[in-house]
Coordinates of C-alpha atoms in Angstrom, one line a residue:
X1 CA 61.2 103.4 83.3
X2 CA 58.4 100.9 84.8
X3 CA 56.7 98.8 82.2
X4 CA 52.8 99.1 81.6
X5 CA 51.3 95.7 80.7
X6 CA 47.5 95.6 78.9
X7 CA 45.3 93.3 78.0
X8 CA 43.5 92.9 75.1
X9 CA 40.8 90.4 74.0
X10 CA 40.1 89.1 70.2
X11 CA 38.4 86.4 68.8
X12 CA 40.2 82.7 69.3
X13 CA 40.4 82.6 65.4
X14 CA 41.7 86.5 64.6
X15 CA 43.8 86.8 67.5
X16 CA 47.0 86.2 65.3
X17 CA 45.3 89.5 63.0
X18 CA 45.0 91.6 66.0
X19 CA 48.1 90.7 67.5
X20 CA 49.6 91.7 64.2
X21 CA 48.3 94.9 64.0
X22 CA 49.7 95.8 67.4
X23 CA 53.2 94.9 66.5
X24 CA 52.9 96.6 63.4
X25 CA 52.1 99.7 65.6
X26 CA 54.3 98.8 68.6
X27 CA 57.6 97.0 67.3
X28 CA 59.4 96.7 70.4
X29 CA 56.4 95.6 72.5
X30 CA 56.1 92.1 74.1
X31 CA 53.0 90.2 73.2
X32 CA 52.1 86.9 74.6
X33 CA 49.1 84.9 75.0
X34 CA 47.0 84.1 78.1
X35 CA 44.0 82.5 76.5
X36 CA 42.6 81.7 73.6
X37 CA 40.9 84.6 72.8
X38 CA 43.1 87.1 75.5
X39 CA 46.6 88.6 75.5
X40 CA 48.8 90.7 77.1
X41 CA 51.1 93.4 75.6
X42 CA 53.6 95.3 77.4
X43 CA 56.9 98.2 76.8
X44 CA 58.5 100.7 78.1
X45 CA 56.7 103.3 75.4
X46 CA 53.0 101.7 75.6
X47 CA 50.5 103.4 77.8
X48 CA 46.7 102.5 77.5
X49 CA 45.9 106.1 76.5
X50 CA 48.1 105.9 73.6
X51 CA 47.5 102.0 72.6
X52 CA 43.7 103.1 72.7
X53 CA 44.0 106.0 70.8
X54 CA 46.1 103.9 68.0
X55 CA 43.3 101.3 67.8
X56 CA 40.9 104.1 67.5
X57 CA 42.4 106.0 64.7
X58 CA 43.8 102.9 62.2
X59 CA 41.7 101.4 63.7
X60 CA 42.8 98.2 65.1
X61 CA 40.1 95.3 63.2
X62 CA 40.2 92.6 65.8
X63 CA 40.7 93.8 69.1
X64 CA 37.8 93.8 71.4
X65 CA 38.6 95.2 74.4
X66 CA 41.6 96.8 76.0
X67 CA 42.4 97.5 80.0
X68 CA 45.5 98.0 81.7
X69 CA 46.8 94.9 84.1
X70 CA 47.9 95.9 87.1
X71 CA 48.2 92.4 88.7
X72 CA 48.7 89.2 87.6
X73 CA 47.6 86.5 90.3
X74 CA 48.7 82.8 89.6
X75 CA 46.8 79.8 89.7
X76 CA 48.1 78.7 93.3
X77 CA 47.1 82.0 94.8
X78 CA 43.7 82.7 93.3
X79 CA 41.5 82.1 96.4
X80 CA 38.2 83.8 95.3
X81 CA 39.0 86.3 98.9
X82 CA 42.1 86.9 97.9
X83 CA 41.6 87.9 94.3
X84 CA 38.6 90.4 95.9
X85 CA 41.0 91.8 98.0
X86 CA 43.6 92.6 95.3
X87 CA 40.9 93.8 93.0
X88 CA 39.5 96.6 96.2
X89 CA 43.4 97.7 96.3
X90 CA 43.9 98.5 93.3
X91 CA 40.3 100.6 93.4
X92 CA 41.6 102.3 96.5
X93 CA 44.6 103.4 94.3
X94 CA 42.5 104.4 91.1
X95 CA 39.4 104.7 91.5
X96 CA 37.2 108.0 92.2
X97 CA 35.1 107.4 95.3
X98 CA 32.8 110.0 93.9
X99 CA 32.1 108.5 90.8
X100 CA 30.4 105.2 90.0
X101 CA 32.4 101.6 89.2
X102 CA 32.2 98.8 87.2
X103 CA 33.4 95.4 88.0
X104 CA 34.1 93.4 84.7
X105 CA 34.6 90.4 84.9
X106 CA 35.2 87.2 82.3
X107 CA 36.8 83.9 81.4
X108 CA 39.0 83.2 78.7
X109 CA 38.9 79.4 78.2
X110 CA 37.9 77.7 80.7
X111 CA 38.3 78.5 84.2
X112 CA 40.9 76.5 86.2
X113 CA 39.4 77.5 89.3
X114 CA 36.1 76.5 91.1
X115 CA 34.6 79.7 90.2
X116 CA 33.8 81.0 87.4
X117 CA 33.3 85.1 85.8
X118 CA 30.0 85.8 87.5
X119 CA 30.9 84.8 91.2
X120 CA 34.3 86.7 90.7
X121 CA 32.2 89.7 89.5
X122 CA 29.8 89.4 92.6
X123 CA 32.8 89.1 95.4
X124 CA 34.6 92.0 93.7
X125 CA 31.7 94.1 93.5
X126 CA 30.8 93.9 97.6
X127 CA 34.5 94.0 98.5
X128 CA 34.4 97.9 96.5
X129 CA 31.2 98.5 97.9
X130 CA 32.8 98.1 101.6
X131 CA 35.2 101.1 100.3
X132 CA 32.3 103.3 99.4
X133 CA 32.1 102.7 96.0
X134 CA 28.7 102.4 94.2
X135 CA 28.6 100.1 91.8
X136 CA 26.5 99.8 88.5
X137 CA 26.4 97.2 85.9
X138 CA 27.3 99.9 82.6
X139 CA 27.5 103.1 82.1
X140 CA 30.5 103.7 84.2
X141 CA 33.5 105.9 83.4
X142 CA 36.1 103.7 85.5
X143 CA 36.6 100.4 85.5
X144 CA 37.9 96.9 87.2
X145 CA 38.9 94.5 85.6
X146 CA 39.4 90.9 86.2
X147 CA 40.1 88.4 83.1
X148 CA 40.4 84.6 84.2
X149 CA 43.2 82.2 82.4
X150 CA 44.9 79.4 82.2
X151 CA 47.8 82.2 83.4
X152 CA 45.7 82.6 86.9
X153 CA 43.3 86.0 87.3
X154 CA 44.6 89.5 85.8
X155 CA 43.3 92.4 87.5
X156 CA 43.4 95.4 86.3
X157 CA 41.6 99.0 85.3
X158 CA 40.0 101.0 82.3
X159 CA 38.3 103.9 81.5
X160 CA 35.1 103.9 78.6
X161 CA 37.3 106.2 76.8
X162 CA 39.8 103.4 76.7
X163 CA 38.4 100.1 76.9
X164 CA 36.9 99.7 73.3
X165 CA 33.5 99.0 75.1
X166 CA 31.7 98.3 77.8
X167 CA 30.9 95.0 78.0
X168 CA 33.6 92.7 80.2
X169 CA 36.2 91.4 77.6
X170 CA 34.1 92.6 74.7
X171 CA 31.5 90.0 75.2
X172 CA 28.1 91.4 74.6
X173 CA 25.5 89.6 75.8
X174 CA 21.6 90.3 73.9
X175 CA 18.4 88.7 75.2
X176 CA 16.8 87.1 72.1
X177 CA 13.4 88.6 71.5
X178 CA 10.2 86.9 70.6
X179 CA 9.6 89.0 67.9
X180 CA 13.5 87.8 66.6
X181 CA 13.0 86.9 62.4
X182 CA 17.0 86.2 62.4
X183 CA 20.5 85.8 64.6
X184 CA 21.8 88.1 62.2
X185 CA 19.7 90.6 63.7
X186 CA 21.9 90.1 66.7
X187 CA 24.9 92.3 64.7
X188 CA 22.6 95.3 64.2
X189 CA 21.8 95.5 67.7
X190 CA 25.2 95.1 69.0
X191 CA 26.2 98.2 66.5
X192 CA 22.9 100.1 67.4
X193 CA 24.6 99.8 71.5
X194 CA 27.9 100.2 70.4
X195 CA 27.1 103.9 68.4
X196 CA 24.0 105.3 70.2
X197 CA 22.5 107.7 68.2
X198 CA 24.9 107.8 65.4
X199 CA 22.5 105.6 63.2
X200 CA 19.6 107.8 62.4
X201 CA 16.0 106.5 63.8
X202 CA 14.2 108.6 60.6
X203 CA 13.9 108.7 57.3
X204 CA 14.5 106.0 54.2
X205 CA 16.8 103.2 54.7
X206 CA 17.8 100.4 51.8
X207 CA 18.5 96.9 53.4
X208 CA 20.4 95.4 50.5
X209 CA 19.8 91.6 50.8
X210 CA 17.2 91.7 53.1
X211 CA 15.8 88.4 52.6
X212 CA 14.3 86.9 55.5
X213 CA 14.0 90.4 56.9
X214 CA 15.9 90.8 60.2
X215 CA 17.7 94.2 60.2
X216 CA 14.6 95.5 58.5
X217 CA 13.0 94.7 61.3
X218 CA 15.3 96.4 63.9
X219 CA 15.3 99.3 61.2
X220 CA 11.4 99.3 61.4
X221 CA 11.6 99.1 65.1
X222 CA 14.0 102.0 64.8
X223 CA 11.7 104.1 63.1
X224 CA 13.0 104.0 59.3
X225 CA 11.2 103.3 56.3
X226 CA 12.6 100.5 55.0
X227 CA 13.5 99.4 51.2
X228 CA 14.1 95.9 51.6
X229 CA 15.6 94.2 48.4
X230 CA 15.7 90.7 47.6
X231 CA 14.5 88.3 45.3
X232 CA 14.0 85.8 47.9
X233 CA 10.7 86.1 50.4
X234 CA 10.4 88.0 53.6
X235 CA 9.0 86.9 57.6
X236 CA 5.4 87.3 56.8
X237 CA 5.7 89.5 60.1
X238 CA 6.7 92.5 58.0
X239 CA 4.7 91.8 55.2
X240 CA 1.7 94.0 56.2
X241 CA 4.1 97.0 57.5
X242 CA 2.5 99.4 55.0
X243 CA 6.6 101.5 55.5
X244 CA 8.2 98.3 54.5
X245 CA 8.4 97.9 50.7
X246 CA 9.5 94.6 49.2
X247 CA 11.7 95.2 46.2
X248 CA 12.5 91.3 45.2
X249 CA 15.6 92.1 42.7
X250 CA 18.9 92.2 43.0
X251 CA 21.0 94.7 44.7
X252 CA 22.7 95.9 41.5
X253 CA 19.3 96.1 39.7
X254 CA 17.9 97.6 42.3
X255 CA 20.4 100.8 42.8
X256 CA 20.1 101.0 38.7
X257 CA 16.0 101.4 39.1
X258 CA 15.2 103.2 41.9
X259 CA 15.3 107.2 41.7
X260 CA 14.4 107.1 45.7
X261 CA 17.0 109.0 47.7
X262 CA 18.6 107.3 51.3
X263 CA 19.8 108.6 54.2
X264 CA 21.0 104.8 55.2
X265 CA 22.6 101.9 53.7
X266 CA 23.3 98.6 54.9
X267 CA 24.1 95.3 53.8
X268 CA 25.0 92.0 55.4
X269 CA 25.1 90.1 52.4
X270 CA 27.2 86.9 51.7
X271 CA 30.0 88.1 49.4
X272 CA 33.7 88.8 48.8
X273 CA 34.5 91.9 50.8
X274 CA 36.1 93.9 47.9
X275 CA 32.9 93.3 45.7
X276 CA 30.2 93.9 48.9
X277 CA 32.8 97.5 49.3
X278 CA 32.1 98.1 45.5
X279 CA 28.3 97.8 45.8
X280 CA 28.4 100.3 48.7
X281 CA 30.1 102.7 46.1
X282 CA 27.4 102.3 43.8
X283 CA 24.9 102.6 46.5
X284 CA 26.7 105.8 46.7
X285 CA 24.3 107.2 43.9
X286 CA 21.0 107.3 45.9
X287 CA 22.5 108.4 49.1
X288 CA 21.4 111.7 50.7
X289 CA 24.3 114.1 51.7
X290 CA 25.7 112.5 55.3
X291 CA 24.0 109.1 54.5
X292 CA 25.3 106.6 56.2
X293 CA 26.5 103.0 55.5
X294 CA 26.6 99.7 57.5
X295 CA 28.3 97.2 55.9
X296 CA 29.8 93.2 56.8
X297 CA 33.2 92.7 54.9
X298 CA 33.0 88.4 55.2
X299 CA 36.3 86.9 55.8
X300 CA 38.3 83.8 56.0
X301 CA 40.8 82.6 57.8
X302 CA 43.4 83.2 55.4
X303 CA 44.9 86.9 55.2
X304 CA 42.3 88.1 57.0
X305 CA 44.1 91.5 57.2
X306 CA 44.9 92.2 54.3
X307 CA 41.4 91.5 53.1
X308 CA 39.7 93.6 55.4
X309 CA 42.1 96.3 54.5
X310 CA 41.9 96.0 50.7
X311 CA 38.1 96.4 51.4
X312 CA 38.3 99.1 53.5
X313 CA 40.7 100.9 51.0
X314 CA 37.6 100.6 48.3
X315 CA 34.8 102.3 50.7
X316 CA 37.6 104.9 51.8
X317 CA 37.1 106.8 48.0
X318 CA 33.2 107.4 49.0
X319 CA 32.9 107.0 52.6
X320 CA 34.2 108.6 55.9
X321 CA 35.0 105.8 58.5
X322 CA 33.2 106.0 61.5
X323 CA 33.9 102.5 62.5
X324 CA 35.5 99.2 61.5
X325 CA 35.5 96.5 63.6
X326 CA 34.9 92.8 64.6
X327 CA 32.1 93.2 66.8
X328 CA 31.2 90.0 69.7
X329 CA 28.4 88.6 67.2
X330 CA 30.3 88.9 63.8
X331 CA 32.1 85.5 63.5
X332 CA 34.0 85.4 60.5
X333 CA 33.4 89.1 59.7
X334 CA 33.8 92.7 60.3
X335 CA 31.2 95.5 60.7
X336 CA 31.9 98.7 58.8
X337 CA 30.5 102.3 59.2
X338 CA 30.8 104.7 56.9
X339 CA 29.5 108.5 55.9
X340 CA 29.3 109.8 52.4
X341 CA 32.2 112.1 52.2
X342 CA 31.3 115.5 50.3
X343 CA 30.8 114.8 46.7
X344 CA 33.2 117.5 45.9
X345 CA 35.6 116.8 48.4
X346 CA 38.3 113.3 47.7
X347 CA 39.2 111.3 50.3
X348 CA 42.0 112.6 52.1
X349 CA 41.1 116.4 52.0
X350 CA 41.0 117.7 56.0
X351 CA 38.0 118.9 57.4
X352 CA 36.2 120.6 60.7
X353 CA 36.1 117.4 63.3
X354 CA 32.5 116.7 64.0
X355 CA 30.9 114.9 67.3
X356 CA 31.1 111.9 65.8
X357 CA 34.3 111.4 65.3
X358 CA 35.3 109.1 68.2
X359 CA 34.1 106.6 66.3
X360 CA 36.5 106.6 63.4

């Protein structure tokens, strides 16, 4: 029996958590390390269909972004040409012709070559358009791949069911607006590309620790009426929104006071995971039936599993996952979404699958 080999990418400082996970899945696999924040995993039982699916459904915290490697291309050999050329062979043996491709293409480290992700990305992409292939930036159900290492350039292909998403090696990349009150804002709007429409754009949303108002904002922009509690001050730029209401308390006071019901929840406040899971549960309590929640479980460095999963275990009593995750602009945290299960059904209890279940 051959021997499929993937790659997956993680942050530099969780890739010993999401390496774990995969062994914890896959005890006889082979993992190894290509680059600080890339690695490969391979055995005999290990498909990318079914390592996908596992990351989906546990779901796998730290892993960013999967694709099978097809070819491994050392150092000595990586003339720009000559990885094109690989690259176009292995879309001759993959690839549709009838449907459109994606060339995706990043560094891990720094490149040991004189050229660097985007030039790579560029060469591929006219070597598959000389087979016919049209080529588009996202969007695309099949995908090359080409991940430069110290190791030399590993080529490969995905699918967007499979790859985690769409952006090469999990690196999103966001344009910083002028109207931008906060970098945090940058997490919402990763999460808002990663789900779609899963977040609702109507209705009353609670932004628990708003303070200086960035996710309001993208709420706002979204079109949610927004509850923004904080003690501290907001960006004077949302001060006039007449659908923006300042409530400057705490959280905990806050969900005691108000008799307002929510169909979203979200907090990216600076706490211990286990006690920011808790406040979700009490948040619980003016949540519409089907709210959702967006949450940020903060972590160290130190038992960074276990920590996410303790947290997780909390929310699990109230919420349905729809998504955990360390997202490209979370640095030392991991973005949670969650539904209000059925007040009168526990966790556990089986149920019709609904539409938006790929993202558990």
């Amino acid at each position: 029996m051959s021997t499929t080999r993937i790659l997956f990418s993680a942050s530099e400082e969780y890739f010993t958590a999401a390496e774990r996970q995969i062994r914890e899945e896959f005890p006889n696999a082979t993992v190894e390390r290509l680059g600080p924040d890339l690695g490969g995993v391979a055995g005999e039982d290990l498909t990318l269909g079914r390592l996908a699916a596992v990351a989906a459904k546990r779901p796998f915290f730290f892993v960013q972004y999967l694709s099978e490697e097809i070819r491994r291309i050392r150092p000595a050999d990586a003339d720009l040409d000559k990885v094109a050329d690989a690259a176009a062979e292995i879309a001759a043996e993959r690839a549709r012709t009838s449907d459109p491709l994606a060339v995706h293409s990043w560094v891990s480290g720094t490149s040991p070559f004189d050229y660097g992700s985007g030039q790579l990305q560029k060469r591929i992409g006219t070597a598959l358009e000389d087979l016919g292939h049209r080529i588009v930036r996202s969007g695309a159900d099949q995908i090359v791949t080409a991940a430069i290492s110290r190791r030399g350039v590993s080529l490969g292909f995905t699918t967007s069911g499979d790859c985690v998403t769409e952006w090469p090696g999990g690196r999103v990349r966001l344009a910083r607006p002028k109207e931008q009150i906060s970098r945090a804002e940058f997490k919402l709007e990763e999460l808002l590309r990663e789900t779609g429409d899963l977040l609702p754009s109507s209705g009353r949303a609670m932004d628990l620790g708003a303070s200086p108002g960035g996710w309001t904002r993208i709420l706002r922009e979204r079109g949610l009426e927004v509850w923004a509690v904080d003690p501290a001050a907001l960006d004077s730029r949302l001060t006039d929104d007449q659908r923006v209401h300042h409530e400057r308390t705490t959280a905990g006071r806050f969900l005691e006071s108000t008799a307002t019901r929510f169909d979203l929840a979200v907090s990216d406040m600076r706490m211990d995971p286990v006690l920011a899971a808790r406040v979700m549960l009490d948040a619980t309590a003016r949540l519409g039936d089907g709210a959702l929640a967006v949450v940020t479980l903060k972590l160290g460095t130190r038992r960074p599993l276990e920590t996410v999963r303790n947290a997780v275990d909390v929310l699990s009593r109230r919420y349905e996952m729809l998504l955990a995750r360390q997202l490209q602009h979370n640095r030392h945290e991991i973005t949670y979404v969650g539904r209000l299960r059925e007040r009168n059904r526990p966790a556990g209890t089986s149920r019709r699958r609904r539409a938006d279940d790929q993202w558990r």
